[in-house]
XYZ file of C-alpha atoms in Angstrom:
430
model
C 0.036 -0.168 -0.025
C 2.909 2.302 -0.607
C 5.326 4.008 2.027
C 4.614 2.797 5.634
C 5.510 6.296 6.621
C 2.995 7.496 4.311
C 0.246 4.993 5.844
C 0.888 6.155 9.499
C 0.560 10.031 8.144
C -2.889 9.713 6.573
C -4.042 8.886 10.020
C -2.928 11.657 11.706
C -5.768 14.157 11.146
C -8.214 11.501 12.671
C -6.286 11.665 15.726
C -7.381 14.756 17.355
C -11.163 13.572 16.584
C -10.483 10.301 18.311
C -10.397 12.147 21.532
C -6.962 10.477 22.370
C -4.368 12.747 24.573
C -0.762 11.417 23.868
C -0.886 10.423 27.807
C -3.178 7.511 26.714
C -1.464 6.725 22.279
C 1.568 5.701 25.075
C -0.030 3.514 27.638
C -0.770 0.820 24.912
C 1.720 -1.227 24.585
C 4.116 -0.293 26.771
C 2.987 -2.049 29.474
C 4.402 -6.060 28.903
C 7.588 -5.843 30.616
C 8.621 -8.111 33.569
C 8.697 -5.746 36.143
C 9.499 -5.885 39.716
C 7.550 -8.273 40.520
C 7.869 -10.072 37.697
C 4.044 -9.958 36.362
C 3.447 -9.336 32.579
C 0.330 -7.039 31.560
C -1.012 -8.108 28.212
C -3.532 -5.046 27.389
C -6.320 -6.555 25.582
C -9.341 -4.235 23.485
C -12.425 -5.235 22.295
C -15.776 -4.059 21.653
C -17.922 -6.602 24.063
C -19.868 -3.868 25.397
C -23.150 -5.481 25.494
C -24.226 -9.205 27.861
C -23.837 -11.630 28.235
C -20.025 -11.173 25.894
C -18.813 -8.407 28.310
C -19.027 -10.390 31.283
C -17.768 -13.782 29.335
C -15.182 -12.322 28.122
C -13.921 -10.553 31.636
C -15.006 -14.048 33.080
C -12.006 -15.326 30.321
C -9.328 -13.156 31.233
C -9.466 -14.314 34.338
C -9.800 -17.845 33.952
C -6.253 -17.676 32.161
C -4.371 -15.309 34.328
C -5.603 -17.992 37.100
C -3.914 -20.983 35.176
C -0.694 -18.039 34.386
C -0.392 -16.248 38.155
C 2.309 -14.402 36.383
C 0.400 -12.597 33.517
C -1.961 -9.713 33.887
C -5.123 -9.077 31.514
C -5.498 -5.355 31.344
C -9.009 -5.520 29.793
C -10.370 -2.660 27.337
C -13.916 -2.673 26.111
C -15.386 0.117 23.719
C -18.426 0.096 21.666
C -17.503 -0.524 17.910
C -17.555 3.559 16.569
C -15.571 4.606 19.145
C -13.095 1.512 19.087
C -12.698 2.804 15.694
C -11.869 5.672 16.122
C -9.338 5.313 19.276
C -7.625 3.167 16.883
C -7.368 4.847 14.527
C -5.821 7.449 16.664
C -3.441 4.587 18.300
C -2.659 3.510 14.835
C -1.471 7.253 14.100
C 0.630 7.280 17.275
C 2.165 3.789 15.963
C 1.152 2.137 18.773
C -1.120 -0.386 19.499
C -2.414 -2.395 22.303
C -1.313 -5.655 22.449
C -3.860 -7.511 21.585
C -6.763 -5.707 19.333
C -9.404 -6.706 18.270
C -9.855 -6.774 14.112
C -12.398 -7.316 11.066
C -9.594 -8.515 8.941
C -9.125 -6.792 5.473
C -7.884 -3.320 4.031
C -8.174 -1.834 7.688
C -5.672 -4.574 8.856
C -3.240 -4.681 5.492
C -2.878 -1.102 6.173
C -1.749 -1.554 9.689
C 0.077 -4.348 8.494
C 1.579 -1.950 5.888
C 3.032 0.541 8.165
C 4.638 -2.438 10.375
C 2.398 -2.643 13.213
C 1.420 -5.737 13.091
C 3.299 -8.674 14.914
C 2.901 -11.922 11.862
C 1.164 -14.459 13.753
C 2.191 -17.152 10.848
C 4.672 -19.169 11.939
C 3.937 -18.595 15.964
C 0.419 -19.882 15.657
C 0.879 -22.586 12.557
C 0.436 -25.588 14.983
C -2.876 -24.541 16.220
C -4.119 -22.199 14.050
C -4.412 -24.103 11.312
C -7.271 -26.176 12.683
C -9.734 -23.484 12.454
C -12.287 -23.064 10.431
C -10.459 -21.593 6.607
C -13.683 -19.435 5.949
C -12.904 -17.692 9.245
C -8.992 -17.227 8.942
C -9.532 -15.929 5.209
C -9.613 -12.618 6.361
C -6.972 -12.429 8.318
C -4.380 -13.599 5.753
C -2.568 -10.929 3.740
C -0.081 -12.088 0.827
C -0.592 -15.598 2.592
C 0.716 -14.882 6.111
C -1.941 -14.819 9.354
C -1.809 -11.260 10.980
C -5.041 -11.959 12.962
C -6.614 -15.108 14.540
C -10.579 -15.275 14.563
C -13.004 -16.505 17.297
C -16.311 -15.194 14.995
C -17.396 -15.923 11.947
C -20.862 -15.185 10.329
C -22.826 -12.790 8.380
C -25.803 -10.077 7.538
C -29.206 -11.110 7.279
C -32.569 -10.345 7.901
C -33.578 -10.646 11.659
C -37.809 -10.684 11.578
C -40.467 -10.604 14.313
C -43.092 -13.839 13.073
C -45.950 -12.538 15.608
C -45.773 -8.897 13.258
C -45.254 -10.525 10.006
C -48.246 -12.996 11.191
C -50.206 -10.070 11.767
C -49.678 -8.115 8.349
C -50.412 -11.444 6.394
C -46.813 -12.014 5.568
C -47.108 -15.622 5.640
C -43.221 -16.471 4.256
C -39.706 -14.418 4.323
C -39.826 -12.957 0.943
C -36.975 -14.070 -1.415
C -36.970 -11.469 -3.763
C -36.324 -7.982 -3.407
C -39.656 -6.697 -5.028
C -41.222 -9.575 -2.632
C -39.307 -7.166 0.011
C -40.846 -4.317 -0.396
C -43.868 -6.036 -1.249
C -43.662 -7.355 2.435
C -42.723 -3.591 3.889
C -45.972 -1.928 2.395
C -47.459 -4.880 3.791
C -46.060 -4.099 6.824
C -46.941 -0.519 7.053
C -50.802 -1.223 5.810
C -50.883 -3.749 9.053
C -49.960 -0.351 11.118
C -46.171 -2.146 11.673
C -42.677 -0.332 11.541
C -41.310 -2.897 8.614
C -37.133 -1.837 9.420
C -35.393 -0.511 12.445
C -32.049 0.924 11.391
C -28.991 2.962 13.579
C -29.068 5.787 10.757
C -26.364 7.636 13.433
C -23.742 5.548 13.426
C -23.768 5.016 9.276
C -22.300 1.028 9.329
C -25.747 -0.200 9.134
C -27.115 1.642 6.392
C -23.853 0.555 4.372
C -25.851 -2.999 4.410
C -28.305 -2.321 2.287
C -26.136 -0.976 -0.412
C -23.559 -3.581 -0.755
C -25.865 -6.603 -0.240
C -28.294 -4.776 -3.340
C -24.796 -4.153 -5.484
C -23.939 -8.238 -4.513
C -27.032 -9.020 -5.417
C -26.843 -7.150 -8.909
C -23.018 -7.676 -10.055
C -22.641 -10.698 -7.901
C -20.019 -10.949 -5.267
C -16.870 -11.086 -7.098
C -17.839 -7.061 -8.406
C -17.420 -5.667 -5.270
C -13.411 -6.749 -5.152
C -13.163 -5.934 -8.730
C -15.302 -2.673 -8.581
C -12.152 -1.707 -5.898
C -9.171 -2.724 -7.783
C -10.340 -1.041 -10.512
C -11.216 2.057 -8.663
C -14.322 1.997 -10.514
C -17.986 1.869 -8.727
C -19.869 3.706 -11.502
C -20.861 0.807 -13.714
C -24.454 0.203 -13.798
C -24.980 -2.715 -10.944
C -23.467 0.030 -8.212
C -26.046 2.611 -9.817
C -28.633 -0.285 -9.638
C -28.210 -0.720 -6.066
C -28.674 2.865 -5.303
C -31.837 3.168 -7.096
C -33.285 -0.201 -5.238
C -31.983 1.556 -1.867
C -33.855 5.288 -3.195
C -36.972 3.136 -3.420
C -37.320 1.462 -0.008
C -36.188 4.481 1.365
C -39.187 6.073 -0.610
C -41.437 3.253 1.054
C -40.373 5.667 4.833
C -39.589 2.197 5.870
C -37.727 2.862 9.075
C -38.641 3.864 13.061
C -39.456 7.297 13.515
C -36.025 9.291 14.704
C -34.048 6.424 12.760
C -31.439 9.624 11.752
C -30.066 10.125 15.359
C -30.626 6.739 16.299
C -27.866 4.372 17.977
C -27.393 1.063 17.151
C -27.484 -0.973 21.034
C -28.604 2.026 22.891
C -31.475 1.325 24.960
C -33.761 3.435 22.322
C -31.767 2.189 19.205
C -32.065 -0.049 16.460
C -31.658 -3.052 18.032
C -34.175 -2.308 21.175
C -36.675 -1.136 18.640
C -37.121 -4.850 17.174
C -36.404 -6.399 20.649
C -38.703 -4.656 22.217
C -41.419 -5.447 19.007
C -41.819 -1.764 17.839
C -40.358 -3.233 14.418
C -40.649 -5.754 11.804
C -36.880 -6.614 11.039
C -33.108 -5.270 11.053
C -30.245 -6.140 9.056
C -27.762 -6.881 10.897
C -25.389 -9.841 12.102
C -25.497 -12.873 13.870
C -24.462 -11.229 16.906
C -28.141 -9.579 16.395
C -30.717 -11.919 19.010
C -27.950 -10.871 21.805
C -28.065 -7.188 21.282
C -31.766 -7.276 21.181
C -31.678 -8.949 24.372
C -29.481 -6.740 25.842
C -30.641 -3.494 24.884
C -34.434 -4.889 25.154
C -36.522 -7.435 25.836
C -35.242 -9.735 23.198
C -38.178 -11.620 20.863
C -37.398 -15.542 21.845
C -39.747 -18.037 19.467
C -41.194 -14.828 17.897
C -37.408 -13.911 16.468
C -36.594 -15.942 13.230
C -33.871 -15.337 10.182
C -33.492 -15.046 6.251
C -30.943 -13.900 3.911
C -30.803 -11.018 2.368
C -33.182 -11.481 -0.499
C -31.854 -11.991 -4.257
C -32.439 -8.872 -6.827
C -34.373 -10.365 -10.270
C -32.289 -10.508 -13.307
C -29.120 -9.837 -11.001
C -26.109 -11.462 -11.453
C -25.802 -12.620 -7.504
C -26.874 -15.375 -6.414
C -29.489 -15.195 -3.311
C -26.568 -17.829 -2.347
C -23.357 -15.301 -1.944
C -22.711 -14.344 1.734
C -21.820 -10.666 2.714
C -20.639 -10.822 6.318
C -17.566 -11.540 8.220
C -16.449 -11.827 11.836
C -14.324 -11.125 14.734
C -10.614 -11.616 15.206
C -7.163 -10.607 17.521
C -4.375 -9.087 16.305
C -1.058 -8.585 17.871
C 1.158 -5.505 18.182
C 4.300 -5.666 16.773
C 6.654 -6.847 19.255
C 4.413 -8.072 21.210
C 5.125 -10.733 24.114
C 5.052 -14.491 24.089
C 2.248 -14.086 26.660
C 0.140 -12.541 24.217
C 0.501 -15.087 21.970
C -0.434 -17.497 24.463
C -3.495 -15.540 25.583
C -4.568 -15.842 21.521
C -3.425 -19.961 21.714
C -5.995 -19.644 24.709
C -9.215 -17.978 23.066
C -8.603 -20.408 20.020
C -9.138 -23.528 21.928
C -11.956 -26.149 21.943
C -12.816 -25.116 25.817
C -12.809 -21.856 24.926
C -14.746 -21.664 21.682
C -17.554 -24.178 23.301
C -18.169 -21.777 25.866
C -18.248 -18.893 23.310
C -20.813 -20.709 21.862
C -22.836 -22.069 23.851
C -22.928 -18.273 26.190
C -22.748 -15.792 23.613
C -24.441 -17.019 20.854
C -21.163 -17.063 18.520
C -20.475 -19.042 15.221
C -18.061 -21.700 16.153
C -14.404 -21.580 14.834
C -13.172 -24.525 15.984
C -15.039 -27.605 14.161
C -15.197 -29.569 16.884
C -17.232 -26.663 18.877
C -20.261 -26.609 16.461
C -22.491 -29.452 18.252
C -22.645 -26.788 20.913
C -25.162 -24.573 18.513
C -28.250 -25.088 20.151
C -30.120 -21.659 19.157
C -32.509 -22.350 16.006
C -31.440 -19.209 14.218
C -27.639 -19.615 14.626
C -28.142 -22.529 13.522
C -30.222 -21.259 10.269
C -27.147 -18.542 9.900
C -24.603 -21.385 10.228
C -26.323 -23.828 7.167
C -26.827 -20.315 5.356
C -22.490 -20.132 5.211
C -22.081 -24.033 5.055
C -24.296 -23.366 1.494
C -22.858 -20.006 0.372
C -21.365 -19.791 -2.669
C -19.637 -16.728 -2.416
C -17.930 -14.139 0.900
C -17.412 -10.972 1.063
C -16.138 -9.084 3.887
C -18.047 -6.160 5.524
C -16.898 -3.275 2.667
C -15.273 -0.623 5.968
C -13.432 -3.552 6.909
C -12.559 -4.816 3.120
C -11.539 -1.620 1.280
C -8.774 0.741 2.965
C -10.188 2.794 5.505
C -10.823 6.310 3.569
C -12.596 4.195 0.817
C -14.560 2.386 3.503
C -15.580 4.895 5.634
C -16.656 7.010 2.017
C -18.678 3.785 1.318
C -20.434 4.358 4.703
C -21.131 7.924 4.779
C -22.668 8.400 0.992
C -25.315 5.145 1.779
C -25.973 7.302 5.016
C -26.291 10.207 2.496
C -28.603 8.321 0.006
C -30.348 7.417 3.249
C -31.422 10.318 3.975
C -32.413 11.940 0.988
C -28.932 14.181 0.004
C -27.131 11.812 -2.258
C -28.553 10.031 -5.478
C -27.244 6.602 -5.998
C -25.281 8.427 -9.207
C -23.328 10.854 -6.523
C -22.464 7.504 -4.145
C -21.107 6.071 -7.326
C -19.059 8.842 -8.124
C -18.287 9.963 -4.190
C -17.193 6.066 -3.458
C -14.757 6.210 -7.234
C -13.646 9.078 -6.419
C -11.883 8.628 -2.928
C -10.775 5.020 -4.139
C -8.837 6.773 -6.647
C -7.272 9.387 -3.615
C -6.126 6.418 -1.673
C -2.571 5.293 -2.151
């Protein structure tokens, strides 16, 4: 991606906006020395801020400490957007946490190109090769491993079966025209069709990305990025389809100012039965129950519908998972913690208690939730896979996708302007 020094400088402008002073920046990755007590402190940054994951992850850290009394795990847990903002600032400082959450893709590549991330290929090979290959893929850069997955999944529609029944919808739609008909039917029945966290932008990006996939095929999204050209007909079509959906006014009142996981946000709106659907990842049921009441047996899942006449198949999946990476020069104890976190015992605990999809094949038997089984079933028969665009692409391009699509949803940008803005940013990215 060019000169590593330039890559680092590319993050400087965002540092001030992230709200981190140099005291906070220098606190990361600098405590892992033996010290007079002989204890090594490992700083671990993650985004598990909702229950039960927050408590489960903290308990796993304590369990590891009990097994390794000379290691102390210092946990920093941040909400998604706050995490991304602060990691941007930390990257610009050139000093990352010992262990940090990553989605892989272009963001991780830029950190790797800046010389900030540890190459884990050799140190993790004895055990990481046993993890699911599709889960490991986002963390491979030039056939070298820079991250270890703990989760894998996909984006799809989570829906309220009772509200569908109220609107006379007998089965989830499988085509985009059928989906729009369902939205109209829900509105006619006095039901808010969709919940959206318009404030945070990334949830809206899912719609445009999936529509582009369905219109052009999964491989076209990577080709457009490589060619630095998103102005082709399928991308304009995606914008037109999304514009048509927005024109139906399907979202909850005040959606443009709504967050994702707040008590009045997207997940809670669905979890409290105030909207029929949300387009979200495999973590949705847990967050719905944490931010709201949760739907229990009324919750269902279906894949993003096919676009009539499109080249993409309904079996092509948009999504990703979570993983951990290490700062360059992180102590061996950090590698050992990743091994602990990727073990069968830990994966079984994560599957049973937090509802994640397993990355260790032996943990698959622990899946009990029928909706999580449905997600896994879709993943197993997937014929294509595309990582979240704001992670697959370089940070500036991913952010422009989020911003431009948000503009389309709010009515400030046309489908053509979305395609042109993303293309312009892609061409400027070096």
